[in-house]
Amino acid sequence: MRAIELAEYGGPEVLKTIAAEDPVPDAGHVLIDVAVSGIQSLDTYLRRGRWTDFFPTTLPYIPGMEAAGVVSAADDPSWIGRRVLASLPNGGYATHVVAPVDKVVPVPDELDLRDAMALLHDGSTALSLLEETPVQAGETVLVQPAAGGLGTVLVQLLAASGARVIGAARGASKLALVRELGADVVVDYSAPDWLSQVGTVDIVFDGVGGSLGQAAIGAVRDGGRYSNYGNASGSADGVTASGGISVRGIDQLGTFRTDNRGRILDLAAAGKIRAVIGRTWPLDQAAEAHRAVEAREVLGKALLIPR
């Protein structure tokens, strides 16, 4: 098989294409011929050696925590030929992966594999965020960044719930996408007066962190809620709050359920939510893909196509 190997921490250039033996599934596992691999922001942090205390890695390794394709081998023959998604500790940037069956989700026939891949992690996380910080119809909710893979799912789910959604992002193309997905108000948080356009909100879902996260929490009403799910700003500093604001930090991600992945796929198959795929790259261009993700050039989900 072909795969991307990470032998040392560093910039995107450390991602190298290698040839390796095809993996063989043990009992209770399946071999997947990968059609599409998902790229997470977390992949770029781990590549630089960040967050390895929470997500241990041993060099060298094949990065990638999500892959989709067709099962080609399994001890249970009922799996063979099925289109599936797999959640992985690593190994997803490859033409073949092995995954335990309890980490594999069948893809509905109505759903394209690329669309399903775009929703595997972000859709599951979005549902869990809304379980941990429930939103009532009529409440005003700020989502930032609203044009990323997770933000685009959150905006759609919140709009469908009857919330008043404010989507914050950077640049006209991203704001246009966020409005198209159902946001009532869009705000460019690179503008100096962006908070005045937000006003007061009941809830913030923040994947940026840093100074923008701290600014956003200042828009939350007394007794409101703030939920952090990422640090796209690159800052690991947490926010501080007053006025009885309930704060959920990024550590909540480690407690989220994973048995809701089928639910997000069913919503997509029924046409109630759509995947937003920003860009795709061949497997050999993983370094270029990481550069684009780190530069925040991608609207929605970034994908690698191994074949």
mmCIF file with all atom_site columns, C-alpha atoms in Angstrom, residues 149-278:
data_model
loop_
_atom_site.group_PDB
_atom_site.id
_atom_site.type_symbol
_atom_site.label_atom_id
_atom_site.label_alt_id
_atom_site.label_comp_id
_atom_site.label_asym_id
_atom_site.label_entity_id
_atom_site.label_seq_id
_atom_site.pdbx_PDB_ins_code
_atom_site.Cartn_x
_atom_site.Cartn_y
_atom_site.Cartn_z
_atom_site.occupancy
_atom_site.B_iso_or_equiv
_atom_site.pdbx_formal_charge
_atom_site.auth_seq_id
_atom_site.auth_comp_id
_atom_site.auth_asym_id
_atom_site.auth_atom_id
_atom_site.pdbx_PDB_model_num
ATOM 1   C CA . GLY A 1 149 ? -15.774 21.589 9.035  1.00 0.00 ? 149 GLY A CA 1
ATOM 2   C CA . LEU A 1 150 ? -17.370 21.545 12.487 1.00 0.00 ? 150 LEU A CA 1
ATOM 3   C CA . GLY A 1 151 ? -18.739 25.071 12.305 1.00 0.00 ? 151 GLY A CA 1
ATOM 4   C CA . THR A 1 152 ? -20.676 24.380 9.116  1.00 0.00 ? 152 THR A CA 1
ATOM 5   C CA . VAL A 1 153 ? -22.402 21.427 10.791 1.00 0.00 ? 153 VAL A CA 1
ATOM 6   C CA . LEU A 1 154 ? -23.172 23.406 13.957 1.00 0.00 ? 154 LEU A CA 1
ATOM 7   C CA . VAL A 1 155 ? -24.699 26.277 11.992 1.00 0.00 ? 155 VAL A CA 1
ATOM 8   C CA . GLN A 1 156 ? -27.051 23.884 10.189 1.00 0.00 ? 156 GLN A CA 1
ATOM 9   C CA . LEU A 1 157 ? -28.095 22.003 13.331 1.00 0.00 ? 157 LEU A CA 1
ATOM 10  C CA . LEU A 1 158 ? -28.685 25.226 15.253 1.00 0.00 ? 158 LEU A CA 1
ATOM 11  C CA . ALA A 1 159 ? -30.700 26.785 12.436 1.00 0.00 ? 159 ALA A CA 1
ATOM 12  C CA . ALA A 1 160 ? -32.873 23.657 12.261 1.00 0.00 ? 160 ALA A CA 1
ATOM 13  C CA . SER A 1 161 ? -33.464 23.848 16.030 1.00 0.00 ? 161 SER A CA 1
ATOM 14  C CA . GLY A 1 162 ? -34.968 27.335 15.778 1.00 0.00 ? 162 GLY A CA 1
ATOM 15  C CA . ALA A 1 163 ? -32.049 29.198 17.342 1.00 0.00 ? 163 ALA A CA 1
ATOM 16  C CA . ARG A 1 164 ? -30.985 32.629 16.098 1.00 0.00 ? 164 ARG A CA 1
ATOM 17  C CA . VAL A 1 165 ? -27.552 31.901 14.671 1.00 0.00 ? 165 VAL A CA 1
ATOM 18  C CA . ILE A 1 166 ? -24.664 34.362 14.364 1.00 0.00 ? 166 ILE A CA 1
ATOM 19  C CA . GLY A 1 167 ? -21.811 32.949 12.311 1.00 0.00 ? 167 GLY A CA 1
ATOM 20  C CA . ALA A 1 168 ? -18.351 34.505 12.655 1.00 0.00 ? 168 ALA A CA 1
ATOM 21  C CA . ALA A 1 169 ? -15.611 33.857 10.104 1.00 0.00 ? 169 ALA A CA 1
ATOM 22  C CA . ARG A 1 170 ? -12.992 35.716 8.085  1.00 0.00 ? 170 ARG A CA 1
ATOM 23  C CA . GLY A 1 171 ? -13.544 36.888 4.510  1.00 0.00 ? 171 GLY A CA 1
ATOM 24  C CA . ALA A 1 172 ? -16.458 37.380 2.140  1.00 0.00 ? 172 ALA A CA 1
ATOM 25  C CA . SER A 1 173 ? -16.487 33.842 0.686  1.00 0.00 ? 173 SER A CA 1
ATOM 26  C CA . LYS A 1 174 ? -16.675 32.240 4.125  1.00 0.00 ? 174 LYS A CA 1
ATOM 27  C CA . LEU A 1 175 ? -19.401 34.608 5.280  1.00 0.00 ? 175 LEU A CA 1
ATOM 28  C CA . ALA A 1 176 ? -21.429 33.875 2.144  1.00 0.00 ? 176 ALA A CA 1
ATOM 29  C CA . LEU A 1 177 ? -21.216 30.148 2.842  1.00 0.00 ? 177 LEU A CA 1
ATOM 30  C CA . VAL A 1 178 ? -22.269 30.582 6.468  1.00 0.00 ? 178 VAL A CA 1
ATOM 31  C CA . ARG A 1 179 ? -25.316 32.612 5.470  1.00 0.00 ? 179 ARG A CA 1
ATOM 32  C CA . GLU A 1 180 ? -26.210 29.990 2.860  1.00 0.00 ? 180 GLU A CA 1
ATOM 33  C CA . LEU A 1 181 ? -26.138 27.328 5.578  1.00 0.00 ? 181 LEU A CA 1
ATOM 34  C CA . GLY A 1 182 ? -28.764 29.149 7.614  1.00 0.00 ? 182 GLY A CA 1
ATOM 35  C CA . ALA A 1 183 ? -27.071 31.760 9.796  1.00 0.00 ? 183 ALA A CA 1
ATOM 36  C CA . ASP A 1 184 ? -29.290 34.762 10.538 1.00 0.00 ? 184 ASP A CA 1
ATOM 37  C CA . VAL A 1 185 ? -26.321 37.112 10.947 1.00 0.00 ? 185 VAL A CA 1
ATOM 38  C CA . VAL A 1 186 ? -22.752 36.809 9.655  1.00 0.00 ? 186 VAL A CA 1
ATOM 39  C CA . VAL A 1 187 ? -19.819 38.730 11.106 1.00 0.00 ? 187 VAL A CA 1
ATOM 40  C CA . ASP A 1 188 ? -16.204 39.067 9.966  1.00 0.00 ? 188 ASP A CA 1
ATOM 41  C CA . TYR A 1 189 ? -14.153 38.740 13.147 1.00 0.00 ? 189 TYR A CA 1
ATOM 42  C CA . SER A 1 190 ? -11.154 40.340 11.483 1.00 0.00 ? 190 SER A CA 1
ATOM 43  C CA . ALA A 1 191 ? -13.035 43.659 11.569 1.00 0.00 ? 191 ALA A CA 1
ATOM 44  C CA . PRO A 1 192 ? -12.187 45.855 14.570 1.00 0.00 ? 192 PRO A CA 1
ATOM 45  C CA . ASP A 1 193 ? -15.872 46.439 15.419 1.00 0.00 ? 193 ASP A CA 1
ATOM 46  C CA . TRP A 1 194 ? -17.038 42.855 15.001 1.00 0.00 ? 194 TRP A CA 1
ATOM 47  C CA . LEU A 1 195 ? -18.293 42.472 18.572 1.00 0.00 ? 195 LEU A CA 1
ATOM 48  C CA . SER A 1 196 ? -20.609 45.449 18.193 1.00 0.00 ? 196 SER A CA 1
ATOM 49  C CA . GLN A 1 197 ? -22.271 43.558 15.335 1.00 0.00 ? 197 GLN A CA 1
ATOM 50  C CA . VAL A 1 198 ? -22.725 40.488 17.542 1.00 0.00 ? 198 VAL A CA 1
ATOM 51  C CA . GLY A 1 199 ? -24.406 42.211 20.473 1.00 0.00 ? 199 GLY A CA 1
ATOM 52  C CA . THR A 1 200 ? -25.434 40.019 23.403 1.00 0.00 ? 200 THR A CA 1
ATOM 53  C CA . VAL A 1 201 ? -25.810 36.269 22.998 1.00 0.00 ? 201 VAL A CA 1
ATOM 54  C CA . ASP A 1 202 ? -27.067 33.397 25.109 1.00 0.00 ? 202 ASP A CA 1
ATOM 55  C CA . ILE A 1 203 ? -24.418 30.905 24.024 1.00 0.00 ? 203 ILE A CA 1
ATOM 56  C CA . VAL A 1 204 ? -21.029 30.815 22.287 1.00 0.00 ? 204 VAL A CA 1
ATOM 57  C CA . PHE A 1 205 ? -19.611 27.747 20.550 1.00 0.00 ? 205 PHE A CA 1
ATOM 58  C CA . ASP A 1 206 ? -15.943 28.618 20.082 1.00 0.00 ? 206 ASP A CA 1
ATOM 59  C CA . GLY A 1 207 ? -13.370 26.708 18.068 1.00 0.00 ? 207 GLY A CA 1
ATOM 60  C CA . VAL A 1 208 ? -10.897 29.591 17.811 1.00 0.00 ? 208 VAL A CA 1
ATOM 61  C CA . GLY A 1 209 ? -9.765  30.242 21.370 1.00 0.00 ? 209 GLY A CA 1
ATOM 62  C CA . GLY A 1 210 ? -7.109  32.817 22.204 1.00 0.00 ? 210 GLY A CA 1
ATOM 63  C CA . SER A 1 211 ? -7.981  36.499 22.069 1.00 0.00 ? 211 SER A CA 1
ATOM 64  C CA . LEU A 1 212 ? -10.988 35.913 19.805 1.00 0.00 ? 212 LEU A CA 1
ATOM 65  C CA . GLY A 1 213 ? -12.368 33.362 22.245 1.00 0.00 ? 213 GLY A CA 1
ATOM 66  C CA . GLN A 1 214 ? -11.896 35.775 25.135 1.00 0.00 ? 214 GLN A CA 1
ATOM 67  C CA . ALA A 1 215 ? -13.599 38.521 23.136 1.00 0.00 ? 215 ALA A CA 1
ATOM 68  C CA . ALA A 1 216 ? -16.523 36.245 22.300 1.00 0.00 ? 216 ALA A CA 1
ATOM 69  C CA . ILE A 1 217 ? -17.139 35.332 25.916 1.00 0.00 ? 217 ILE A CA 1
ATOM 70  C CA . GLY A 1 218 ? -17.562 39.049 26.577 1.00 0.00 ? 218 GLY A CA 1
ATOM 71  C CA . ALA A 1 219 ? -20.696 38.929 24.415 1.00 0.00 ? 219 ALA A CA 1
ATOM 72  C CA . VAL A 1 220 ? -22.370 36.271 26.576 1.00 0.00 ? 220 VAL A CA 1
ATOM 73  C CA . ARG A 1 221 ? -25.170 37.490 28.838 1.00 0.00 ? 221 ARG A CA 1
ATOM 74  C CA . ASP A 1 222 ? -25.025 36.960 32.587 1.00 0.00 ? 222 ASP A CA 1
ATOM 75  C CA . GLY A 1 223 ? -25.962 33.359 33.235 1.00 0.00 ? 223 GLY A CA 1
ATOM 76  C CA . GLY A 1 224 ? -25.244 32.359 29.629 1.00 0.00 ? 224 GLY A CA 1
ATOM 77  C CA . ARG A 1 225 ? -23.056 29.524 28.349 1.00 0.00 ? 225 ARG A CA 1
ATOM 78  C CA . TYR A 1 226 ? -19.696 29.260 26.616 1.00 0.00 ? 226 TYR A CA 1
ATOM 79  C CA . SER A 1 227 ? -18.470 26.035 25.014 1.00 0.00 ? 227 SER A CA 1
ATOM 80  C CA . ASN A 1 228 ? -14.960 25.667 23.595 1.00 0.00 ? 228 ASN A CA 1
ATOM 81  C CA . TYR A 1 229 ? -14.137 22.898 21.130 1.00 0.00 ? 229 TYR A CA 1
ATOM 82  C CA . GLY A 1 230 ? -10.859 24.024 19.561 1.00 0.00 ? 230 GLY A CA 1
ATOM 83  C CA . ASN A 1 231 ? -7.941  26.444 19.443 1.00 0.00 ? 231 ASN A CA 1
ATOM 84  C CA . ALA A 1 232 ? -7.609  27.392 15.774 1.00 0.00 ? 232 ALA A CA 1
ATOM 85  C CA . SER A 1 233 ? -5.874  30.597 16.891 1.00 0.00 ? 233 SER A CA 1
ATOM 86  C CA . GLY A 1 234 ? -2.941  28.487 18.038 1.00 0.00 ? 234 GLY A CA 1
ATOM 87  C CA . SER A 1 235 ? -3.251  29.689 21.616 1.00 0.00 ? 235 SER A CA 1
ATOM 88  C CA . ALA A 1 236 ? -3.648  27.141 24.393 1.00 0.00 ? 236 ALA A CA 1
ATOM 89  C CA . ASP A 1 237 ? -4.704  29.800 26.910 1.00 0.00 ? 237 ASP A CA 1
ATOM 90  C CA . GLY A 1 238 ? -8.158  29.270 28.347 1.00 0.00 ? 238 GLY A CA 1
ATOM 91  C CA . VAL A 1 239 ? -10.761 31.993 28.636 1.00 0.00 ? 239 VAL A CA 1
ATOM 92  C CA . THR A 1 240 ? -11.952 33.581 31.859 1.00 0.00 ? 240 THR A CA 1
ATOM 93  C CA . ALA A 1 241 ? -15.557 34.434 32.588 1.00 0.00 ? 241 ALA A CA 1
ATOM 94  C CA . SER A 1 242 ? -17.648 36.324 35.094 1.00 0.00 ? 242 SER A CA 1
ATOM 95  C CA . GLY A 1 243 ? -21.319 37.029 35.664 1.00 0.00 ? 243 GLY A CA 1
ATOM 96  C CA . GLY A 1 244 ? -22.296 33.444 36.335 1.00 0.00 ? 244 GLY A CA 1
ATOM 97  C CA . ILE A 1 245 ? -21.402 32.298 32.815 1.00 0.00 ? 245 ILE A CA 1
ATOM 98  C CA . SER A 1 246 ? -21.136 28.514 32.516 1.00 0.00 ? 246 SER A CA 1
ATOM 99  C CA . VAL A 1 247 ? -17.883 27.519 30.791 1.00 0.00 ? 247 VAL A CA 1
ATOM 100 C CA . ARG A 1 248 ? -17.181 24.193 29.106 1.00 0.00 ? 248 ARG A CA 1
ATOM 101 C CA . GLY A 1 249 ? -13.511 23.864 28.158 1.00 0.00 ? 249 GLY A CA 1
ATOM 102 C CA . ILE A 1 250 ? -11.825 21.939 25.368 1.00 0.00 ? 250 ILE A CA 1
ATOM 103 C CA . ASP A 1 251 ? -11.286 18.992 27.716 1.00 0.00 ? 251 ASP A CA 1
ATOM 104 C CA . GLN A 1 252 ? -14.952 18.138 27.199 1.00 0.00 ? 252 GLN A CA 1
ATOM 105 C CA . LEU A 1 253 ? -14.014 16.600 23.841 1.00 0.00 ? 253 LEU A CA 1
ATOM 106 C CA . GLY A 1 254 ? -12.503 13.619 25.641 1.00 0.00 ? 254 GLY A CA 1
ATOM 107 C CA . THR A 1 255 ? -15.856 12.772 27.225 1.00 0.00 ? 255 THR A CA 1
ATOM 108 C CA . PHE A 1 256 ? -17.983 12.871 24.080 1.00 0.00 ? 256 PHE A CA 1
ATOM 109 C CA . ARG A 1 257 ? -19.892 9.836  22.880 1.00 0.00 ? 257 ARG A CA 1
ATOM 110 C CA . THR A 1 258 ? -19.100 8.211  19.554 1.00 0.00 ? 258 THR A CA 1
ATOM 111 C CA . ASP A 1 259 ? -22.246 6.149  19.095 1.00 0.00 ? 259 ASP A CA 1
ATOM 112 C CA . ASN A 1 260 ? -24.047 9.073  17.410 1.00 0.00 ? 260 ASN A CA 1
ATOM 113 C CA . ARG A 1 261 ? -22.123 8.844  14.122 1.00 0.00 ? 261 ARG A CA 1
ATOM 114 C CA . GLY A 1 262 ? -24.869 6.849  12.483 1.00 0.00 ? 262 GLY A CA 1
ATOM 115 C CA . ARG A 1 263 ? -27.366 9.535  13.460 1.00 0.00 ? 263 ARG A CA 1
ATOM 116 C CA . ILE A 1 264 ? -25.512 12.331 11.646 1.00 0.00 ? 264 ILE A CA 1
ATOM 117 C CA . LEU A 1 265 ? -25.227 10.152 8.543  1.00 0.00 ? 265 LEU A CA 1
ATOM 118 C CA . ASP A 1 266 ? -28.955 9.429  8.646  1.00 0.00 ? 266 ASP A CA 1
ATOM 119 C CA . LEU A 1 267 ? -29.680 13.171 8.852  1.00 0.00 ? 267 LEU A CA 1
ATOM 120 C CA . ALA A 1 268 ? -27.498 13.746 5.799  1.00 0.00 ? 268 ALA A CA 1
ATOM 121 C CA . ALA A 1 269 ? -29.025 10.839 3.885  1.00 0.00 ? 269 ALA A CA 1
ATOM 122 C CA . ALA A 1 270 ? -32.481 12.315 4.569  1.00 0.00 ? 270 ALA A CA 1
ATOM 123 C CA . GLY A 1 271 ? -31.376 15.693 3.211  1.00 0.00 ? 271 GLY A CA 1
ATOM 124 C CA . LYS A 1 272 ? -31.668 17.447 6.571  1.00 0.00 ? 272 LYS A CA 1
ATOM 125 C CA . ILE A 1 273 ? -28.013 18.444 6.686  1.00 0.00 ? 273 ILE A CA 1
ATOM 126 C CA . ARG A 1 274 ? -25.348 18.656 4.018  1.00 0.00 ? 274 ARG A CA 1
ATOM 127 C CA . ALA A 1 275 ? -21.635 18.118 4.065  1.00 0.00 ? 275 ALA A CA 1
ATOM 128 C CA . VAL A 1 276 ? -19.418 21.022 3.059  1.00 0.00 ? 276 VAL A CA 1
ATOM 129 C CA . ILE A 1 277 ? -16.245 19.873 1.329  1.00 0.00 ? 277 ILE A CA 1
ATOM 130 C CA . GLY A 1 278 ? -13.786 22.672 0.800  1.00 0.00 ? 278 GLY A CA 1
#
